Amino acid sequence: MKTRIFMGLFFLLGTVSLSAQDRVTIDQCYEWARDNYPQIERFRLIEQTEQYTLSNAAKGWLPQVKVSASATYQSDVTTLPLENLSALVPGLEIPEMSKDQYKVAAEINQSIWDGGQVRLSRKQAAVRADADRKELESQLYTLRERVNNLYFGCLLYKELIAQNALLQQEFQINIDRVEAMMANGMANVSDKEELEVSLLNARQKEIELKAVRKAYLNMLEALTGNALVKQAEMEEPPVPTSLSQEINRPELQAISAQERALSLRGRMLDIGIRPSVSAFLQGGYGRPGLNMLDNDFKGFYVAGVRMSWNIGNFYTIKNNRRLIDNDLKQLDIERETFLFNTRLQQIQENEQIRKLTELMKADDEIVRLRTNIKKATEARYAEGVASASDVVREINAENISRQEAVVHRVQQQMAIYNYMYITNN
């Protein structure tokens, strides 16, 4: 008994899982397209670059070691004016410095105060990485528009293929009806042939529609990198009842991130005009050592505190600040331009949604009236009042009205999702 219950639950869960996998949503396609796009790999590279830069900045507090070696020959050396003293003191030798001198030294510098450069460098690395991520997000966001075009294209042609199947069924029903009337001598062969030609035309149209849908599916599969889009059923996306006018596009976030990076560049300029303090220890071996009068190879060391101040940065700081201000103004212009163009797109898409909504209000009534006219024409044909051409004309007219209703509905859904893409809401 327990085994049966277990097997039943297993089968039920498996059925639910398969059912879930057999349906594809537009949100899934967004995610698949993003994950499949080659640029997604840049996120990993940006992360690595940030980590390397932060690590390098933190090492600014580590002792800096410098090793140097030199061998020189001088045209003259330091001498003491003691020649007369050697004449007065017999046996006194005045040492002379060698003109060839040698030195090998190592120096260790430990930063004590750098004006905040290391701390700000770490922050600058994080802000720059964030700006790169935001810029990449804005590039990946454009994939949504391409997914919209392909996804709704697939939905539209699926509906048109279904309408074409109904059209073929309608022609076949009338062919069967004419054959029955021919058996009773109430219809001609030409009537049947006219309906058969229309049926063949509908079948040709089916081939065209399926070819276009297959092309859309192939492109969507290539964009998402997932074959499930061709195998599973595509769900019609839910349509929101209200649309927000607020613009939350990632392009705006990318511009804000660039502004933060520029602001930090301005703070780095302030740090560049500050002095820095460090402790140092230098040790070496050479001839001469620290005692310039000793002409032998000696070891030596020097320790102390050093302050350095690059006054030359004051020459360029004003112009550098002006350059940053210009860059900030350009970013502000870029933001305003983007918002201007986006608002124009909002107006255009809003009008498209309004137009399609108005058209849809009459679609059902048009289809109902066209169906009534077709049925009346079929009845008159059965009575011998109307011709087969009249029947074909009305069947095609009804089919066109149904197609237009489908096109309006799918186009409205697509317009709404395009609007949501424009605002990112």
Short mmCIF file of C-alpha atoms in Angstrom, two decimals:
data_model
loop_
_atom_site.label_atom_id
_atom_site.label_comp_id
_atom_site.label_asym_id
_atom_site.label_seq_id
_atom_site.Cartn_x
_atom_site.Cartn_y
_atom_site.Cartn_z
CA MET A 1 0.00 0.00 0.00
CA LYS A 2 2.79 2.40 0.95
CA THR A 3 4.60 1.53 -2.25
CA ARG A 4 1.52 2.42 -4.31
CA ILE A 5 1.13 5.75 -2.50
CA PHE A 6 4.80 6.54 -3.04
CA MET A 7 4.60 5.68 -6.73
CA GLY A 8 1.46 7.76 -7.09
CA LEU A 9 3.10 10.80 -5.51
CA PHE A 10 6.19 10.32 -7.65
CA PHE A 11 4.07 10.16 -10.81
CA LEU A 12 2.08 13.24 -9.76
CA LEU A 13 5.20 15.28 -9.04
CA GLY A 14 6.74 14.17 -12.31
CA THR A 15 3.61 15.18 -14.20
CA VAL A 16 3.59 18.61 -12.55
CA SER A 17 7.28 19.05 -13.33
CA LEU A 18 6.82 18.10 -16.97
CA SER A 19 3.80 20.38 -17.23
CA ALA A 20 5.85 23.29 -15.87
CA GLN A 21 8.71 22.57 -18.27
CA ASP A 22 6.35 22.39 -21.26
CA ARG A 23 5.49 26.08 -20.95
CA VAL A 24 7.74 29.04 -21.66
CA THR A 25 7.18 32.59 -20.40
CA ILE A 26 8.58 35.84 -21.69
CA ASP A 27 10.40 36.43 -18.39
CA GLN A 28 12.22 33.13 -18.84
CA CYS A 29 13.26 34.24 -22.32
CA TYR A 30 14.61 37.50 -20.86
CA GLU A 31 16.78 35.53 -18.43
CA TRP A 32 17.94 33.01 -21.02
CA ALA A 33 18.87 35.72 -23.53
CA ARG A 34 20.85 37.57 -20.86
CA ASP A 35 22.70 34.44 -19.73
CA ASN A 36 23.41 33.39 -23.32
CA TYR A 37 24.77 36.75 -24.48
CA PRO A 38 28.59 36.75 -24.82
CA GLN A 39 28.90 40.08 -22.99
CA ILE A 40 27.71 38.44 -19.76
CA GLU A 41 31.27 37.12 -19.32
CA ARG A 42 32.41 40.71 -18.72
CA PHE A 43 30.79 40.66 -15.27
CA ARG A 44 33.36 38.11 -14.16
CA LEU A 45 36.19 40.16 -15.66
CA ILE A 46 34.94 43.34 -13.97
CA GLU A 47 34.81 41.48 -10.65
CA GLN A 48 38.37 40.22 -11.10
CA THR A 49 39.62 43.67 -12.09
CA GLU A 50 38.02 45.18 -9.00
CA GLN A 51 39.62 42.59 -6.72
CA TYR A 52 43.06 43.04 -8.27
CA THR A 53 42.82 46.84 -8.04
CA LEU A 54 41.63 46.75 -4.42
CA SER A 55 44.45 44.38 -3.54
CA ASN A 56 47.01 46.64 -5.20
CA ALA A 57 45.64 49.71 -3.42
CA ALA A 58 45.80 47.97 -0.02
CA LYS A 59 49.46 47.16 -0.63
CA GLY A 60 50.19 50.87 -0.57
CA TRP A 61 50.62 50.49 3.22
CA LEU A 62 53.22 47.75 2.88
CA PRO A 63 56.90 48.74 3.24
CA GLN A 64 58.36 49.69 -0.12
CA VAL A 65 61.81 48.23 -0.76
CA LYS A 66 64.21 49.69 -3.32
CA VAL A 67 67.63 48.27 -4.20
CA SER A 68 70.23 50.27 -6.10
CA ALA A 69 73.85 49.84 -7.20
CA SER A 70 76.26 52.24 -8.83
CA ALA A 71 79.85 52.40 -10.07
CA THR A 72 81.21 55.85 -11.00
CA TYR A 73 84.39 57.53 -12.05
CA GLN A 74 84.84 61.18 -11.09
CA SER A 75 87.10 63.80 -12.61
CA ASP A 76 87.89 65.15 -9.15
CA VAL A 77 87.42 64.19 -5.51
CA THR A 78 87.28 65.93 -2.18
CA THR A 79 90.73 66.77 -0.78
CA LEU A 80 91.97 68.47 2.38
CA PRO A 81 94.43 71.40 2.11
CA LEU A 82 97.07 69.68 4.31
CA GLU A 83 100.01 69.50 1.89
CA ASN A 84 102.08 71.92 4.04
CA LEU A 85 101.37 69.85 7.15
CA SER A 86 103.03 66.75 5.64
CA ALA A 87 106.20 68.79 5.07
CA LEU A 88 106.27 69.83 8.74
CA VAL A 89 105.53 66.34 10.08
CA PRO A 90 107.88 63.77 8.56
CA GLY A 91 106.18 60.44 7.76
CA LEU A 92 102.67 61.89 7.72
CA GLU A 93 100.68 60.63 4.73
CA ILE A 94 97.56 62.44 3.66
CA PRO A 95 95.11 59.87 2.20
CA GLU A 96 93.58 60.63 -1.19
CA MET A 97 90.08 59.57 -2.23
CA SER A 98 89.79 57.25 -5.19
CA LYS A 99 88.17 58.67 -8.26
CA ASP A 100 86.39 55.36 -8.88
CA GLN A 101 83.59 54.86 -6.36
CA TYR A 102 81.16 51.97 -5.77
CA LYS A 103 77.95 51.61 -3.81
CA VAL A 104 75.28 48.96 -3.27
CA ALA A 105 72.31 50.03 -1.12
CA ALA A 106 68.81 48.96 -0.11
CA GLU A 107 66.16 51.35 1.16
CA ILE A 108 62.91 50.55 2.98
CA ASN A 109 60.15 53.18 3.02
CA GLN A 110 57.10 52.90 5.26
CA SER A 111 54.26 55.32 4.62
CA ILE A 112 53.05 57.05 7.77
CA TRP A 113 50.55 59.48 6.23
CA ASP A 114 49.62 59.60 2.55
CA GLY A 115 46.89 62.20 2.73
CA GLY A 116 44.20 59.53 2.34
CA GLN A 117 45.37 58.29 -1.07
CA VAL A 118 45.24 54.54 -0.31
CA ARG A 119 41.78 54.75 1.25
CA LEU A 120 40.39 56.80 -1.62
CA SER A 121 42.08 54.57 -4.21
CA ARG A 122 40.22 51.57 -2.82
CA LYS A 123 36.95 53.47 -2.92
CA GLN A 124 37.70 54.65 -6.44
CA ALA A 125 38.30 51.06 -7.59
CA ALA A 126 34.93 49.96 -6.18
CA VAL A 127 33.09 52.92 -7.75
CA ARG A 128 34.77 52.38 -11.13
CA ALA A 129 33.81 48.69 -11.07
CA ASP A 130 30.22 49.65 -10.20
CA ALA A 131 30.16 52.08 -13.14
CA ASP A 132 31.41 49.32 -15.46
CA ARG A 133 28.70 46.96 -14.19
CA LYS A 134 25.98 49.56 -14.67
CA GLU A 135 27.20 50.26 -18.21
CA LEU A 136 27.16 46.54 -19.00
CA GLU A 137 23.66 46.23 -17.51
CA SER A 138 22.45 48.97 -19.85
CA GLN A 139 23.88 47.07 -22.83
CA LEU A 140 22.28 43.79 -21.75
CA TYR A 141 18.95 45.52 -21.16
CA THR A 142 18.54 46.13 -24.91
CA LEU A 143 18.14 42.36 -25.32
CA ARG A 144 14.63 42.71 -23.89
CA GLU A 145 13.46 44.65 -26.94
CA ARG A 146 14.74 41.91 -29.25
CA VAL A 147 13.06 39.24 -27.12
CA ASN A 148 9.79 41.19 -27.28
CA ASN A 149 9.86 41.35 -31.08
CA LEU A 150 10.59 37.64 -31.47
CA TYR A 151 8.34 36.37 -28.66
CA PHE A 152 5.26 38.30 -29.78
CA GLY A 153 6.06 37.46 -33.40
CA CYS A 154 5.89 33.77 -32.46
CA LEU A 155 2.58 34.32 -30.65
CA LEU A 156 1.10 36.28 -33.54
CA TYR A 157 1.92 33.70 -36.19
CA LYS A 158 0.72 30.90 -33.96
CA GLU A 159 -2.69 32.62 -33.82
CA LEU A 160 -2.67 33.28 -37.56
CA ILE A 161 -1.91 29.61 -38.24
CA ALA A 162 -4.84 28.65 -36.00
CA GLN A 163 -7.11 31.04 -37.90
CA ASN A 164 -5.89 29.58 -41.18
CA ALA A 165 -6.82 26.10 -39.95
CA LEU A 166 -10.35 27.35 -39.25
CA LEU A 167 -10.46 28.86 -42.73
CA GLN A 168 -9.47 25.56 -44.33
CA GLN A 169 -12.05 23.77 -42.22
CA GLU A 170 -14.70 26.24 -43.38
CA PHE A 171 -13.82 25.68 -47.03
CA GLN A 172 -13.86 21.90 -46.56
CA ILE A 173 -17.30 22.02 -44.94
CA ASN A 174 -18.64 23.99 -47.90
CA ILE A 175 -16.97 21.61 -50.37
CA ASP A 176 -18.70 18.68 -48.67
CA ARG A 177 -21.98 20.61 -48.79
CA VAL A 178 -21.59 21.33 -52.51
CA GLU A 179 -20.79 17.67 -53.22
CA ALA A 180 -24.03 16.69 -51.49
CA MET A 181 -25.93 19.28 -53.52
CA MET A 182 -24.27 18.02 -56.73
CA ALA A 183 -25.56 14.54 -55.99
CA ASN A 184 -29.05 16.02 -55.98
CA GLY A 185 -28.39 18.12 -59.10
CA MET A 186 -28.50 21.38 -57.16
CA ALA A 187 -24.86 22.51 -57.72
CA ASN A 188 -22.31 22.62 -60.52
CA VAL A 189 -18.77 21.25 -60.71
CA SER A 190 -17.46 24.80 -61.13
CA ASP A 191 -18.86 25.70 -57.71
CA LYS A 192 -16.91 22.88 -56.12
CA GLU A 193 -13.75 23.78 -58.05
CA GLU A 194 -13.95 27.40 -56.95
CA LEU A 195 -14.09 26.30 -53.32
CA GLU A 196 -11.25 23.83 -53.90
CA VAL A 197 -9.05 26.60 -55.35
CA SER A 198 -9.74 28.72 -52.28
CA LEU A 199 -8.84 25.76 -50.07
CA LEU A 200 -5.55 25.30 -51.93
CA ASN A 201 -4.80 29.01 -51.56
CA ALA A 202 -5.41 28.70 -47.83
CA ARG A 203 -3.03 25.73 -47.66
CA GLN A 204 -0.36 27.74 -49.47
CA LYS A 205 -0.88 30.54 -46.97
CA GLU A 206 -0.43 28.01 -44.16
CA ILE A 207 2.98 27.07 -45.58
CA GLU A 208 4.00 30.74 -45.63
CA LEU A 209 2.78 31.36 -42.08
CA LYS A 210 4.55 28.30 -40.70
CA ALA A 211 7.79 29.29 -42.46
CA VAL A 212 7.70 32.77 -40.91
CA ARG A 213 6.94 31.36 -37.44
CA LYS A 214 9.75 28.84 -37.79
CA ALA A 215 12.14 31.68 -38.63
CA TYR A 216 11.00 33.57 -35.52
CA LEU A 217 11.45 30.45 -33.37
CA ASN A 218 14.92 29.81 -34.80
CA MET A 219 15.99 33.37 -34.05
CA LEU A 220 14.54 33.20 -30.54
CA GLU A 221 16.36 29.92 -29.93
CA ALA A 222 19.63 31.46 -31.15
CA LEU A 223 19.10 34.52 -28.95
CA THR A 224 18.23 32.56 -25.80
CA GLY A 225 20.43 29.53 -26.43
CA ASN A 226 17.56 27.31 -25.29
CA ALA A 227 15.85 24.78 -27.57
CA LEU A 228 12.85 24.70 -25.21
CA VAL A 229 11.39 27.77 -26.94
CA LYS A 230 10.72 25.59 -30.02
CA GLN A 231 9.40 22.59 -28.11
CA ALA A 232 7.27 24.10 -25.35
CA GLU A 233 4.04 26.08 -25.39
CA MET A 234 4.51 29.85 -25.21
CA GLU A 235 2.35 31.54 -22.61
CA GLU A 236 0.66 34.82 -23.40
CA PRO A 237 2.24 37.39 -21.07
CA PRO A 238 -0.03 38.92 -18.43
CA VAL A 239 -1.08 42.45 -19.31
CA PRO A 240 -0.93 44.97 -16.42
CA THR A 241 -3.98 47.10 -15.77
CA SER A 242 -1.98 50.31 -15.32
CA LEU A 243 1.35 51.58 -16.65
CA SER A 244 3.76 53.78 -14.71
CA GLN A 245 5.20 56.86 -16.42
CA GLU A 246 8.32 56.90 -14.24
CA ILE A 247 11.53 56.11 -16.15
CA ASN A 248 13.87 53.68 -14.38
CA ARG A 249 16.15 52.68 -17.23
CA PRO A 250 19.59 51.19 -16.41
CA GLU A 251 21.14 53.81 -18.71
CA LEU A 252 20.27 56.44 -16.08
CA GLN A 253 21.89 54.33 -13.36
CA ALA A 254 25.01 54.01 -15.53
CA ILE A 255 25.22 57.80 -15.91
CA SER A 256 24.84 58.29 -12.14
CA ALA A 257 27.62 55.76 -11.52
CA GLN A 258 29.91 57.66 -13.91
CA GLU A 259 29.13 60.87 -12.01
CA ARG A 260 30.19 59.23 -8.74
CA ALA A 261 33.44 58.11 -10.37
CA LEU A 262 34.13 61.66 -11.58
CA SER A 263 33.43 63.07 -8.10
CA LEU A 264 36.06 60.74 -6.67
CA ARG A 265 38.51 61.93 -9.30
CA GLY A 266 37.98 65.43 -7.95
CA ARG A 267 38.78 64.25 -4.44
CA MET A 268 41.94 62.57 -5.74
CA LEU A 269 43.06 65.98 -7.03
CA ASP A 270 42.79 67.37 -3.49
CA ILE A 271 44.90 64.51 -2.18
CA GLY A 272 47.50 65.18 -4.88
CA ILE A 273 48.34 68.60 -3.38
CA ARG A 274 48.83 67.25 0.14
CA PRO A 275 52.26 66.33 1.54
CA SER A 276 53.09 62.77 2.52
CA VAL A 277 55.16 61.52 5.46
CA SER A 278 57.13 58.29 5.57
CA ALA A 279 59.85 56.59 7.61
CA PHE A 280 62.86 55.15 5.87
CA LEU A 281 65.87 52.97 6.56
CA GLN A 282 68.76 52.79 4.12
CA GLY A 283 71.67 50.39 4.42
CA GLY A 284 74.50 49.67 2.06
CA TYR A 285 78.09 48.85 1.34
CA GLY A 286 80.53 50.82 -0.74
CA ARG A 287 83.60 52.97 -1.17
CA PRO A 288 83.51 55.42 0.38
CA GLY A 289 80.97 54.82 3.10
CA LEU A 290 79.40 57.66 5.04
CA ASN A 291 82.91 58.78 6.05
CA MET A 292 84.13 60.51 2.92
CA LEU A 293 87.73 60.52 4.21
CA ASP A 294 87.87 56.75 4.51
CA ASN A 295 88.91 55.27 1.17
CA ASP A 296 88.09 51.68 2.14
CA PHE A 297 84.92 49.68 1.48
CA LYS A 298 82.58 50.12 4.43
CA GLY A 299 79.04 49.28 5.40
CA PHE A 300 76.63 52.05 6.39
CA TYR A 301 72.98 52.79 7.27
CA VAL A 302 70.75 55.84 7.57
CA ALA A 303 67.32 55.98 9.24
CA GLY A 304 64.84 58.80 9.58
CA VAL A 305 61.54 60.42 8.67
CA ARG A 306 60.91 62.04 5.32
CA MET A 307 58.25 64.48 4.14
CA SER A 308 57.64 64.97 0.44
CA TRP A 309 55.36 67.50 -1.20
CA ASN A 310 54.84 67.77 -4.93
CA ILE A 311 54.22 71.49 -5.34
CA GLY A 312 53.97 71.05 -9.11
CA ASN A 313 50.42 69.67 -8.74
CA PHE A 314 49.26 73.18 -7.85
CA TYR A 315 50.08 74.25 -11.43
CA THR A 316 47.45 72.00 -13.00
CA ILE A 317 44.81 71.47 -10.30
CA LYS A 318 42.53 74.28 -11.51
CA ASN A 319 42.45 73.05 -15.09
CA ASN A 320 42.00 69.45 -13.95
CA ARG A 321 38.99 70.51 -11.87
CA ARG A 322 37.57 72.34 -14.87
CA LEU A 323 38.00 69.21 -16.97
CA ILE A 324 36.06 67.20 -14.40
CA ASP A 325 33.33 69.86 -14.32
CA ASN A 326 33.09 69.67 -18.12
CA ASP A 327 32.80 65.88 -17.97
CA LEU A 328 30.03 66.19 -15.37
CA LYS A 329 28.18 68.68 -17.57
CA GLN A 330 28.48 66.33 -20.54
CA LEU A 331 26.99 63.51 -18.45
CA ASP A 332 24.14 65.81 -17.44
CA ILE A 333 23.50 66.61 -21.12
CA GLU A 334 23.63 62.90 -21.90
CA ARG A 335 21.01 62.22 -19.21
CA GLU A 336 18.70 64.98 -20.43
CA THR A 337 19.05 63.80 -24.03
CA PHE A 338 18.25 60.23 -23.05
CA LEU A 339 15.20 61.33 -21.05
CA PHE A 340 14.04 63.54 -23.92
CA ASN A 341 14.21 60.70 -26.46
CA THR A 342 12.68 58.22 -24.02
CA ARG A 343 9.71 60.52 -23.35
CA LEU A 344 9.14 60.80 -27.10
CA GLN A 345 9.08 57.00 -27.28
CA GLN A 346 6.61 56.96 -24.38
CA ILE A 347 4.27 59.30 -26.23
CA GLN A 348 4.50 57.23 -29.40
CA GLU A 349 3.90 53.91 -27.64
CA ASN A 350 1.07 55.37 -25.54
CA GLU A 351 -0.68 56.45 -28.72
CA GLN A 352 -0.13 52.99 -30.21
CA ILE A 353 -1.71 51.35 -27.16
CA ARG A 354 -4.65 53.76 -27.24
CA LYS A 355 -5.23 53.19 -30.96
CA LEU A 356 -5.15 49.39 -30.67
CA THR A 357 -7.43 49.46 -27.63
CA GLU A 358 -9.99 51.47 -29.60
CA LEU A 359 -9.73 49.11 -32.57
CA MET A 360 -10.24 46.09 -30.34
CA LYS A 361 -13.54 47.47 -29.06
CA ALA A 362 -15.14 46.91 -32.47
CA ASP A 363 -13.32 43.68 -33.40
CA ASP A 364 -15.74 41.28 -31.72
CA GLU A 365 -18.75 43.00 -33.26
CA ILE A 366 -17.17 43.00 -36.72
CA VAL A 367 -16.43 39.27 -36.45
CA ARG A 368 -20.00 38.60 -35.28
CA LEU A 369 -21.50 40.55 -38.17
CA ARG A 370 -19.17 38.96 -40.73
CA THR A 371 -20.12 35.51 -39.43
CA ASN A 372 -23.83 36.33 -39.77
CA ILE A 373 -23.31 37.60 -43.32
CA LYS A 374 -21.38 34.46 -44.24
CA LYS A 375 -24.08 32.18 -42.82
CA ALA A 376 -26.78 34.12 -44.65
CA THR A 377 -24.84 33.84 -47.91
CA GLU A 378 -24.41 30.09 -47.40
CA ALA A 379 -28.17 29.79 -46.81
CA ARG A 380 -28.95 31.75 -49.98
CA TYR A 381 -26.52 29.58 -51.93
CA ALA A 382 -28.37 26.48 -50.71
CA GLU A 383 -31.56 28.10 -52.01
CA GLY A 384 -29.92 28.88 -55.35
CA VAL A 385 -30.01 32.66 -54.87
CA ALA A 386 -26.26 33.25 -54.25
CA SER A 387 -23.25 31.93 -56.16
CA ALA A 388 -20.21 29.99 -54.96
CA SER A 389 -18.13 33.13 -55.53
CA ASP A 390 -20.35 34.94 -53.04
CA VAL A 391 -19.73 32.21 -50.47
CA VAL A 392 -15.96 32.31 -51.03
CA ARG A 393 -15.94 36.09 -50.74
CA GLU A 394 -17.82 36.08 -47.44
CA ILE A 395 -15.73 33.24 -45.98
CA ASN A 396 -12.56 35.22 -46.80
CA ALA A 397 -14.08 38.40 -45.39
CA GLU A 398 -14.91 36.63 -42.12
CA ASN A 399 -11.39 35.21 -42.01
CA ILE A 400 -9.85 38.65 -42.52
CA SER A 401 -11.95 40.08 -39.69
CA ARG A 402 -10.80 37.29 -37.38
CA GLN A 403 -7.18 37.80 -38.42
CA GLU A 404 -7.40 41.53 -37.78
CA ALA A 405 -8.86 40.87 -34.33
CA VAL A 406 -5.94 38.55 -33.53
CA VAL A 407 -3.38 41.01 -34.88
CA HIS A 408 -4.86 43.88 -32.87
CA ARG A 409 -4.83 41.82 -29.65
CA VAL A 410 -1.22 40.62 -30.02
CA GLN A 411 -0.03 44.03 -31.20
CA GLN A 412 -1.63 45.64 -28.14
CA GLN A 413 0.16 43.18 -25.85
CA MET A 414 3.43 43.88 -27.63
CA ALA A 415 2.89 47.66 -27.42
CA ILE A 416 2.30 47.38 -23.67
CA TYR A 417 5.48 45.35 -23.20
CA ASN A 418 7.40 47.78 -25.40
CA TYR A 419 6.16 50.58 -23.15
CA MET A 420 7.30 48.61 -20.11
CA TYR A 421 10.68 48.22 -21.82
CA ILE A 422 10.89 51.95 -22.49
CA THR A 423 10.27 52.81 -18.81
CA ASN A 424 11.68 49.63 -17.17
CA ASN A 425 8.63 49.30 -14.94
#
